mmCIF file of C-alpha atoms in Angstrom:
data_model
loop_
_atom_site.group_PDB
_atom_site.id
_atom_site.type_symbol
_atom_site.label_atom_id
_atom_site.label_comp_id
_atom_site.label_asym_id
_atom_site.label_seq_id
_atom_site.Cartn_x
_atom_site.Cartn_y
_atom_site.Cartn_z
ATOM 1 C CA MET L 1 -0.880 -20.283 -3.049
ATOM 2 C CA LYS L 2 -4.444 -18.792 -4.885
ATOM 3 C CA ARG L 3 -4.851 -15.089 -5.072
ATOM 4 C CA HIS L 4 -8.188 -13.556 -5.796
ATOM 5 C CA ASP L 5 -9.710 -10.211 -5.409
ATOM 6 C CA THR L 6 -13.288 -9.494 -5.359
ATOM 7 C CA GLU L 7 -15.667 -6.490 -4.867
ATOM 8 C CA ALA L 8 -17.933 -5.979 -2.225
ATOM 9 C CA ASN L 9 -19.215 -3.735 -0.220
ATOM 10 C CA GLY L 10 -18.298 -0.865 -2.536
ATOM 11 C CA ILE L 11 -14.339 -1.509 -2.399
ATOM 12 C CA SER L 12 -12.015 -4.289 -3.732
ATOM 13 C CA LEU L 13 -11.134 -7.317 -1.574
ATOM 14 C CA HIS L 14 -7.521 -8.362 -2.102
ATOM 15 C CA PHE L 15 -7.353 -12.526 -0.463
ATOM 16 C CA VAL L 16 -5.125 -15.648 -0.938
ATOM 17 C CA GLU L 17 -5.661 -18.715 -0.080
ATOM 18 C CA GLN L 18 -3.881 -22.586 0.443
ATOM 19 C CA GLY L 19 -5.064 -26.059 1.358
ATOM 20 C CA GLU L 20 -8.572 -27.865 0.663
ATOM 21 C CA GLY L 21 -10.991 -28.763 3.777
ATOM 22 C CA PRO L 22 -12.664 -26.414 6.516
ATOM 23 C CA ALA L 23 -11.844 -23.183 6.329
ATOM 24 C CA VAL L 24 -10.042 -21.040 8.409
ATOM 25 C CA ILE L 25 -9.765 -17.127 7.872
ATOM 26 C CA PHE L 26 -6.854 -14.867 9.248
ATOM 27 C CA CYS L 27 -7.562 -11.507 10.112
ATOM 28 C CA HIS L 28 -3.989 -9.123 10.274
ATOM 29 C CA GLY L 29 -3.862 -6.122 12.462
ATOM 30 C CA PHE L 30 -1.341 -3.164 12.050
ATOM 31 C CA PRO L 31 0.736 -2.813 10.603
ATOM 32 C CA ALA L 32 0.331 -6.159 8.657
ATOM 33 C CA ILE L 33 -0.335 -7.135 5.361
ATOM 34 C CA TRP L 34 -2.058 -10.853 4.699
ATOM 35 C CA SER L 35 1.855 -12.790 3.940
ATOM 36 C CA CYS L 36 2.301 -11.955 8.179
ATOM 37 C CA TRP L 37 0.145 -15.530 8.286
ATOM 38 C CA LYS L 38 2.071 -17.154 5.731
ATOM 39 C CA ALA L 39 3.483 -19.735 8.319
ATOM 40 C CA GLN L 40 0.154 -20.596 10.130
ATOM 41 C CA MET L 41 -1.470 -20.874 6.547
ATOM 42 C CA GLU L 42 1.220 -23.886 5.297
ATOM 43 C CA ALA L 43 0.507 -24.997 8.601
ATOM 44 C CA VAL L 44 -3.043 -25.080 8.555
ATOM 45 C CA SER L 45 -3.487 -26.324 5.192
ATOM 46 C CA LYS L 46 -0.798 -29.441 5.592
ATOM 47 C CA ALA L 47 -3.131 -30.738 8.468
ATOM 48 C CA GLY L 48 -6.214 -30.383 5.736
ATOM 49 C CA PHE L 49 -7.784 -27.302 6.408
ATOM 50 C CA ARG L 50 -8.129 -24.485 3.609
ATOM 51 C CA ALA L 51 -6.879 -21.454 4.766
ATOM 52 C CA ILE L 52 -7.244 -17.651 3.782
ATOM 53 C CA ALA L 53 -5.558 -14.687 4.854
ATOM 54 C CA LEU L 54 -6.928 -10.722 3.280
ATOM 55 C CA ASP L 55 -5.665 -7.883 2.816
ATOM 56 C CA MET L 56 -7.916 -6.399 5.480
ATOM 57 C CA ARG L 57 -9.345 -3.146 4.398
ATOM 58 C CA GLY L 58 -7.089 0.005 3.917
ATOM 59 C CA TYR L 59 -4.132 -2.290 3.119
ATOM 60 C CA GLY L 60 -2.294 -4.022 0.406
ATOM 61 C CA GLY L 61 -4.253 -4.988 -2.146
ATOM 62 C CA SER L 62 -7.567 -4.029 -1.029
ATOM 63 C CA SER L 63 -8.909 -0.459 -1.392
ATOM 64 C CA ALA L 64 -8.592 2.166 1.459
ATOM 65 C CA PRO L 65 -11.981 4.100 1.722
ATOM 66 C CA ALA L 66 -10.578 7.775 3.176
ATOM 67 C CA ASP L 67 -13.497 7.803 6.036
ATOM 68 C CA ALA L 68 -12.781 6.732 9.203
ATOM 69 C CA GLU L 69 -16.265 5.629 9.769
ATOM 70 C CA ASP L 70 -15.640 3.262 6.739
ATOM 71 C CA TYR L 71 -13.456 1.007 9.184
ATOM 72 C CA THR L 72 -15.494 -0.026 11.808
ATOM 73 C CA PRO L 73 -16.673 -3.813 12.646
ATOM 74 C CA TYR L 74 -19.786 -3.095 10.985
ATOM 75 C CA GLU L 75 -17.443 -2.520 7.593
ATOM 76 C CA THR L 76 -14.782 -4.961 8.420
ATOM 77 C CA VAL L 77 -17.033 -8.127 9.458
ATOM 78 C CA GLY L 78 -18.951 -7.407 5.983
ATOM 79 C CA ASP L 79 -15.809 -7.849 4.609
ATOM 80 C CA LEU L 80 -15.218 -11.255 5.724
ATOM 81 C CA VAL L 81 -18.689 -12.397 5.210
ATOM 82 C CA ALA L 82 -18.179 -11.250 1.450
ATOM 83 C CA ILE L 83 -14.803 -12.902 1.507
ATOM 84 C CA LEU L 84 -17.236 -16.598 2.419
ATOM 85 C CA ASP L 85 -19.815 -15.838 -0.091
ATOM 86 C CA ALA L 86 -17.402 -15.063 -2.783
ATOM 87 C CA THR L 87 -15.220 -18.693 -2.113
ATOM 88 C CA GLY L 88 -18.713 -20.967 -1.685
ATOM 89 C CA ILE L 89 -18.048 -21.009 1.976
ATOM 90 C CA THR L 90 -20.831 -21.301 4.430
ATOM 91 C CA ASN L 91 -18.421 -21.313 7.358
ATOM 92 C CA ALA L 92 -15.568 -20.672 8.846
ATOM 93 C CA CYS L 93 -13.133 -20.311 12.198
ATOM 94 C CA VAL L 94 -11.588 -16.835 11.854
ATOM 95 C CA VAL L 95 -8.440 -15.788 13.285
ATOM 96 C CA GLY L 96 -6.889 -12.623 14.071
ATOM 97 C CA HIS L 97 -4.087 -10.613 15.414
ATOM 98 C CA ASP L 98 -3.704 -7.098 16.557
ATOM 99 C CA PHE L 99 -6.914 -4.923 15.353
ATOM 100 C CA GLY L 100 -7.465 -8.282 13.482
ATOM 101 C CA ALA L 101 -8.121 -10.328 16.458
ATOM 102 C CA ASN L 102 -10.593 -7.195 17.435
ATOM 103 C CA ILE L 103 -12.131 -8.032 13.818
ATOM 104 C CA ALA L 104 -12.248 -11.751 14.501
ATOM 105 C CA TRP L 105 -14.421 -11.158 18.179
ATOM 106 C CA ASN L 106 -16.664 -8.970 16.291
ATOM 107 C CA ALA L 107 -16.989 -11.356 13.724
ATOM 108 C CA ALA L 108 -17.922 -14.305 16.058
ATOM 109 C CA MET L 109 -20.363 -11.939 18.025
ATOM 110 C CA MET L 110 -22.096 -10.700 15.040
ATOM 111 C CA ARG L 111 -22.595 -13.499 12.850
ATOM 112 C CA PRO L 112 -22.318 -17.082 14.742
ATOM 113 C CA ASP L 113 -23.675 -18.459 11.938
ATOM 114 C CA ARG L 114 -20.881 -17.816 9.722
ATOM 115 C CA PHE L 115 -17.834 -17.467 11.807
ATOM 116 C CA THR L 116 -18.615 -20.789 14.197
ATOM 117 C CA ALA L 117 -15.281 -20.294 15.509
ATOM 118 C CA VAL L 118 -13.061 -18.022 16.913
ATOM 119 C CA CYS L 119 -8.636 -17.861 17.882
ATOM 120 C CA GLY L 120 -7.626 -13.887 18.610
ATOM 121 C CA LEU L 121 -3.851 -13.289 19.432
ATOM 122 C CA SER L 122 -2.364 -10.656 21.609
ATOM 123 C CA VAL L 123 -6.244 -8.820 21.663
ATOM 124 C CA GLN L 124 -8.821 -9.976 24.161
ATOM 125 C CA PHE L 125 -12.461 -9.671 23.490
ATOM 126 C CA ARG L 126 -13.682 -6.227 24.508
ATOM 127 C CA GLN L 127 -17.605 -6.834 25.435
ATOM 128 C CA PRO L 128 -19.635 -4.028 24.184
ATOM 129 C CA GLY L 129 -21.911 -1.627 26.261
ATOM 130 C CA GLY L 130 -21.096 0.994 29.253
ATOM 131 C CA PRO L 131 -18.653 3.692 29.006
ATOM 132 C CA SER L 132 -16.046 3.492 25.931
ATOM 133 C CA PHE L 133 -12.594 1.839 26.509
ATOM 134 C CA LEU L 134 -11.043 5.383 25.811
ATOM 135 C CA ASP L 135 -13.617 7.581 27.630
ATOM 136 C CA LYS L 136 -12.468 5.740 31.097
ATOM 137 C CA LEU L 137 -8.332 5.966 30.279
ATOM 138 C CA ARG L 138 -9.440 9.701 29.967
ATOM 139 C CA ALA L 139 -11.491 9.955 33.053
ATOM 140 C CA ALA L 140 -8.392 8.089 34.821
ATOM 141 C CA GLY L 141 -5.660 10.390 33.759
ATOM 142 C CA LYS L 142 -4.241 8.032 31.367
ATOM 143 C CA ASP L 143 -4.025 10.711 28.358
ATOM 144 C CA HIS L 144 -0.803 8.971 26.639
ATOM 145 C CA PHE L 145 -1.837 6.029 25.913
ATOM 146 C CA TYR L 146 -0.779 5.461 22.283
ATOM 147 C CA TRP L 147 -4.163 4.929 20.518
ATOM 148 C CA PHE L 148 -4.742 8.730 21.355
ATOM 149 C CA ASP L 149 -1.174 9.549 19.276
ATOM 150 C CA MET L 150 -2.347 6.851 16.553
ATOM 151 C CA MET L 151 -5.840 8.838 15.941
ATOM 152 C CA ARG L 152 -4.699 11.919 14.825
ATOM 153 C CA ALA L 153 -4.300 13.168 11.552
ATOM 154 C CA GLU L 154 -0.446 14.001 11.536
ATOM 155 C CA SER L 155 -0.018 10.403 12.390
ATOM 156 C CA ASP L 156 0.027 9.343 8.722
ATOM 157 C CA GLN L 157 2.762 11.201 8.274
ATOM 158 C CA ALA L 158 4.756 10.242 11.315
ATOM 159 C CA TRP L 159 4.317 6.606 9.973
ATOM 160 C CA ALA L 160 4.843 7.492 6.355
ATOM 161 C CA ASN L 161 8.684 5.810 5.937
ATOM 162 C CA ALA L 162 7.668 1.923 6.503
ATOM 163 C CA ALA L 163 11.123 1.546 5.866
ATOM 164 C CA VAL L 164 11.260 2.491 9.387
ATOM 165 C CA THR L 165 8.319 2.314 11.003
ATOM 166 C CA VAL L 166 7.839 -1.066 9.804
ATOM 167 C CA PRO L 167 10.881 -3.158 11.024
ATOM 168 C CA GLY L 168 10.979 -0.337 14.505
ATOM 169 C CA MET L 169 7.367 -1.188 15.344
ATOM 170 C CA ILE L 170 8.120 -4.822 15.380
ATOM 171 C CA TYR L 171 11.482 -4.772 16.667
ATOM 172 C CA TRP L 172 10.313 -2.660 19.711
ATOM 173 C CA THR L 173 7.456 -4.555 20.532
ATOM 174 C CA SER L 174 8.799 -7.887 20.356
ATOM 175 C CA GLY L 175 10.533 -10.046 22.769
ATOM 176 C CA GLU L 176 13.673 -9.727 22.228
ATOM 177 C CA ALA L 177 13.747 -5.361 22.708
ATOM 178 C CA PRO L 178 15.358 -5.441 26.054
ATOM 179 C CA GLU L 179 12.945 -4.780 29.226
ATOM 180 C CA GLU L 180 14.282 -1.200 30.018
ATOM 181 C CA SER L 181 13.301 0.082 26.318
ATOM 182 C CA ARG L 182 10.575 -1.928 24.942
ATOM 183 C CA TRP L 183 7.420 -0.973 24.144
ATOM 184 C CA ASN L 184 5.392 0.745 26.879
ATOM 185 C CA PRO L 185 1.601 1.978 25.249
ATOM 186 C CA PHE L 186 1.494 4.525 28.203
ATOM 187 C CA ASP L 187 5.367 6.063 27.841
ATOM 188 C CA PRO L 188 5.813 8.073 24.633
ATOM 189 C CA SER L 189 9.490 7.829 25.195
ATOM 190 C CA ARG L 190 9.239 4.034 24.866
ATOM 191 C CA GLY L 191 6.458 4.320 22.006
ATOM 192 C CA LEU L 192 6.439 2.893 18.357
ATOM 193 C CA LEU L 193 8.090 5.507 16.019
ATOM 194 C CA ARG L 194 11.773 4.958 16.781
ATOM 195 C CA PRO L 195 13.810 2.855 14.485
ATOM 196 C CA ALA L 196 15.162 -0.783 15.211
ATOM 197 C CA PRO L 197 18.521 -1.687 15.796
ATOM 198 C CA THR L 198 20.915 -2.907 12.513
ATOM 199 C CA ALA L 199 20.951 -6.042 14.144
ATOM 200 C CA SER L 200 18.037 -7.902 15.498
ATOM 201 C CA ARG L 201 17.413 -12.017 15.296
ATOM 202 C CA THR L 202 12.961 -10.832 14.903
ATOM 203 C CA ILE L 203 13.358 -8.552 11.847
ATOM 204 C CA ASP L 204 16.169 -10.889 9.961
ATOM 205 C CA SER L 205 14.233 -13.938 10.842
ATOM 206 C CA ILE L 206 11.194 -11.983 8.611
ATOM 207 C CA SER L 207 13.384 -10.267 6.724
ATOM 208 C CA SER L 208 11.479 -11.407 3.259
ATOM 209 C CA TYR L 209 8.341 -10.554 4.859
ATOM 210 C CA ILE L 210 9.694 -6.986 6.139
ATOM 211 C CA ALA L 211 10.979 -6.256 1.841
ATOM 212 C CA ASP L 212 7.070 -7.604 1.116
ATOM 213 C CA ALA L 213 5.213 -5.382 3.983
ATOM 214 C CA VAL L 214 7.822 -2.166 3.224
ATOM 215 C CA ALA L 215 6.818 -2.056 -0.423
ATOM 216 C CA ALA L 216 2.742 -2.395 0.317
ATOM 217 C CA PHE L 217 2.984 0.543 2.812
ATOM 218 C CA THR L 218 5.142 2.628 0.739
ATOM 219 C CA CYS L 219 2.466 1.956 -2.117
ATOM 220 C CA THR L 220 -0.651 2.419 0.232
ATOM 221 C CA GLY L 221 0.306 5.013 3.154
ATOM 222 C CA PHE L 222 -0.686 4.629 6.471
ATOM 223 C CA HIS L 223 -4.328 6.992 6.215
ATOM 224 C CA GLY L 224 -6.349 3.572 6.280
ATOM 225 C CA PRO L 225 -4.692 1.586 8.321
ATOM 226 C CA LEU L 226 -4.729 4.100 10.826
ATOM 227 C CA ASN L 227 -8.520 4.885 10.255
ATOM 228 C CA TYR L 228 -8.641 1.727 12.650
ATOM 229 C CA TYR L 229 -8.255 3.375 15.344
ATOM 230 C CA ARG L 230 -10.015 5.838 14.629
ATOM 231 C CA ALA L 231 -13.066 4.119 14.326
ATOM 232 C CA VAL L 232 -13.263 2.576 17.576
ATOM 233 C CA GLU L 233 -14.862 5.729 19.214
ATOM 234 C CA PRO L 234 -17.644 6.037 16.451
ATOM 235 C CA PHE L 235 -18.271 2.025 16.646
ATOM 236 C CA THR L 236 -18.672 2.435 20.088
ATOM 237 C CA ARG L 237 -21.449 4.887 19.968
ATOM 238 C CA HIS L 238 -23.486 2.557 17.643
ATOM 239 C CA SER L 239 -23.060 -0.867 19.221
ATOM 240 C CA ALA L 240 -25.382 -0.282 22.069
ATOM 241 C CA ALA L 241 -27.407 -3.669 19.834
ATOM 242 C CA PHE L 242 -24.177 -5.771 21.086
ATOM 243 C CA ALA L 243 -23.895 -4.299 25.126
ATOM 244 C CA GLY L 244 -23.190 -7.323 27.304
ATOM 245 C CA ALA L 245 -23.325 -9.806 24.478
ATOM 246 C CA LYS L 246 -20.910 -13.025 24.299
ATOM 247 C CA ILE L 247 -19.282 -15.576 22.745
ATOM 248 C CA ARG L 248 -20.611 -18.432 22.944
ATOM 249 C CA GLN L 249 -18.699 -20.577 20.223
ATOM 250 C CA PRO L 250 -15.415 -22.215 20.992
ATOM 251 C CA SER L 251 -12.904 -19.853 21.090
ATOM 252 C CA MET L 252 -8.784 -19.520 22.038
ATOM 253 C CA PHE L 253 -6.171 -16.922 23.185
ATOM 254 C CA LEU L 254 -3.011 -16.785 22.746
ATOM 255 C CA GLU L 255 -0.575 -13.969 23.476
ATOM 256 C CA GLY L 256 3.046 -13.432 24.438
ATOM 257 C CA ALA L 257 4.205 -13.291 28.148
ATOM 258 C CA LEU L 258 6.120 -9.839 27.324
ATOM 259 C CA ASP L 259 3.180 -8.362 25.367
ATOM 260 C CA GLY L 260 3.192 -4.415 26.112
ATOM 261 C CA LEU L 261 -0.514 -4.597 25.803
ATOM 262 C CA ASN L 262 -0.259 -6.211 29.451
ATOM 263 C CA LEU L 263 0.317 -3.124 30.939
ATOM 264 C CA VAL L 264 -3.680 -2.360 29.422
ATOM 265 C CA ALA L 265 -4.962 -5.942 30.781
ATOM 266 C CA GLN L 266 -3.295 -8.611 32.322
ATOM 267 C CA PRO L 267 -4.558 -11.737 30.150
ATOM 268 C CA ASN L 268 -6.699 -13.833 32.784
ATOM 269 C CA ALA L 269 -8.599 -17.409 31.117
ATOM 270 C CA GLU L 270 -11.132 -17.333 34.316
ATOM 271 C CA SER L 271 -12.251 -13.801 33.694
ATOM 272 C CA MET L 272 -12.187 -14.225 29.961
ATOM 273 C CA ARG L 273 -14.588 -17.129 30.169
ATOM 274 C CA SER L 274 -17.341 -14.595 31.638
ATOM 275 C CA ASN L 275 -17.576 -13.459 27.679
ATOM 276 C CA LEU L 276 -16.289 -16.494 26.355
ATOM 277 C CA THR L 277 -18.499 -19.030 26.864
ATOM 278 C CA ASP L 278 -16.585 -21.800 25.580
ATOM 279 C CA LEU L 279 -13.014 -20.915 25.688
ATOM 280 C CA ARG L 280 -11.084 -23.873 25.036
ATOM 281 C CA SER L 281 -7.638 -22.670 24.564
ATOM 282 C CA PHE L 282 -5.812 -20.292 26.417
ATOM 283 C CA THR L 283 -2.002 -20.154 25.986
ATOM 284 C CA ILE L 284 0.786 -17.568 27.558
ATOM 285 C CA LEU L 285 4.017 -18.007 25.163
ATOM 286 C CA GLU L 286 7.266 -17.156 27.700
ATOM 287 C CA GLY L 287 9.757 -14.629 25.880
ATOM 288 C CA VAL L 288 7.272 -13.384 23.352
ATOM 289 C CA GLY L 289 6.089 -10.061 23.006
ATOM 290 C CA HIS L 290 3.594 -8.843 20.429
ATOM 291 C CA TRP L 291 4.066 -10.724 17.372
ATOM 292 C CA PRO L 292 3.823 -14.327 18.480
ATOM 293 C CA GLN L 293 3.184 -15.454 14.433
ATOM 294 C CA PHE L 294 6.717 -14.280 13.825
ATOM 295 C CA GLU L 295 8.543 -14.708 17.359
ATOM 296 C CA ALA L 296 7.245 -18.098 17.957
ATOM 297 C CA PRO L 297 5.320 -19.349 14.762
ATOM 298 C CA ASP L 298 6.092 -22.953 15.465
ATOM 299 C CA ALA L 299 4.538 -22.848 19.256
ATOM 300 C CA THR L 300 1.776 -20.606 17.545
ATOM 301 C CA ASN L 301 0.971 -23.150 15.035
ATOM 302 C CA VAL L 302 1.217 -25.699 17.704
ATOM 303 C CA ALA L 303 -1.523 -24.340 19.814
ATOM 304 C CA LEU L 304 -3.735 -23.446 16.408
ATOM 305 C CA LEU L 305 -3.624 -27.004 15.119
ATOM 306 C CA ALA L 306 -4.362 -28.184 18.772
ATOM 307 C CA PHE L 307 -7.731 -26.215 18.606
ATOM 308 C CA LEU L 308 -9.235 -26.368 15.182
ATOM 309 C CA LYS L 309 -8.862 -30.460 15.142
ATOM 310 C CA SER L 310 -10.512 -30.222 18.602
ATOM 311 C CA LEU L 311 -13.519 -28.866 16.759
#
């Protein structure tokens, strides 16, 4: 693997690449770092692709601006464009998980010339326009939705002990957690800030990654990562130019059947095709929660490679 740092958009971006061939750029979500994609990077590079994964702004080796409005898709998609420019790549398939999926969808929507295919894991494309997602929840009286807590200033400190919060969040959102106590985005008593049990096959299987992530967040803190939640409403206010936009590039969606986000919006291939006009792959992994790249890396790689090879 080759490690790089590039200066762009007033910040420094850290990214890693592996392999040669058509480019695939990976965007992680919360709370992760670039190396959550190692299994996918290895599979993709062995199959003849150039895999690139970055620490998104706010994370790991990249800069962490303090202002929440520096984390809207206008900025984060700009970071992806900057990495393509720094590596001399004309265009790429963009792959994202969690908040990284949101960035990937927006990259495809905003810059179809640079991002010619898109794969979203765990988070569906949310078409701009109309009342904001959070305003709809407020109007429905769903004030306990977890995003509202994530947006509070106090959350920086609540998440600060990375040795507890990082493995805890991964465990409770995984398919391994018991159904009755698994994360529920609308139930604070089944929230993200619970310690993981001492024995967990999910955590044990990624122990090296957990150690790296804990070290990274212990160094950087969580203010930048949590700013992605705080940037949602500013972006909504300034996204009118994209109201009703569709993604017409080849696209793929994959998620776990036990992902708590299914309680927010149940995925459905037919309904997704109204906004993803070339949806080529729709995969639900049974027994898997919010982290398919950790919980089912082989199945995730099979689906991703099938999609990439179809392009």
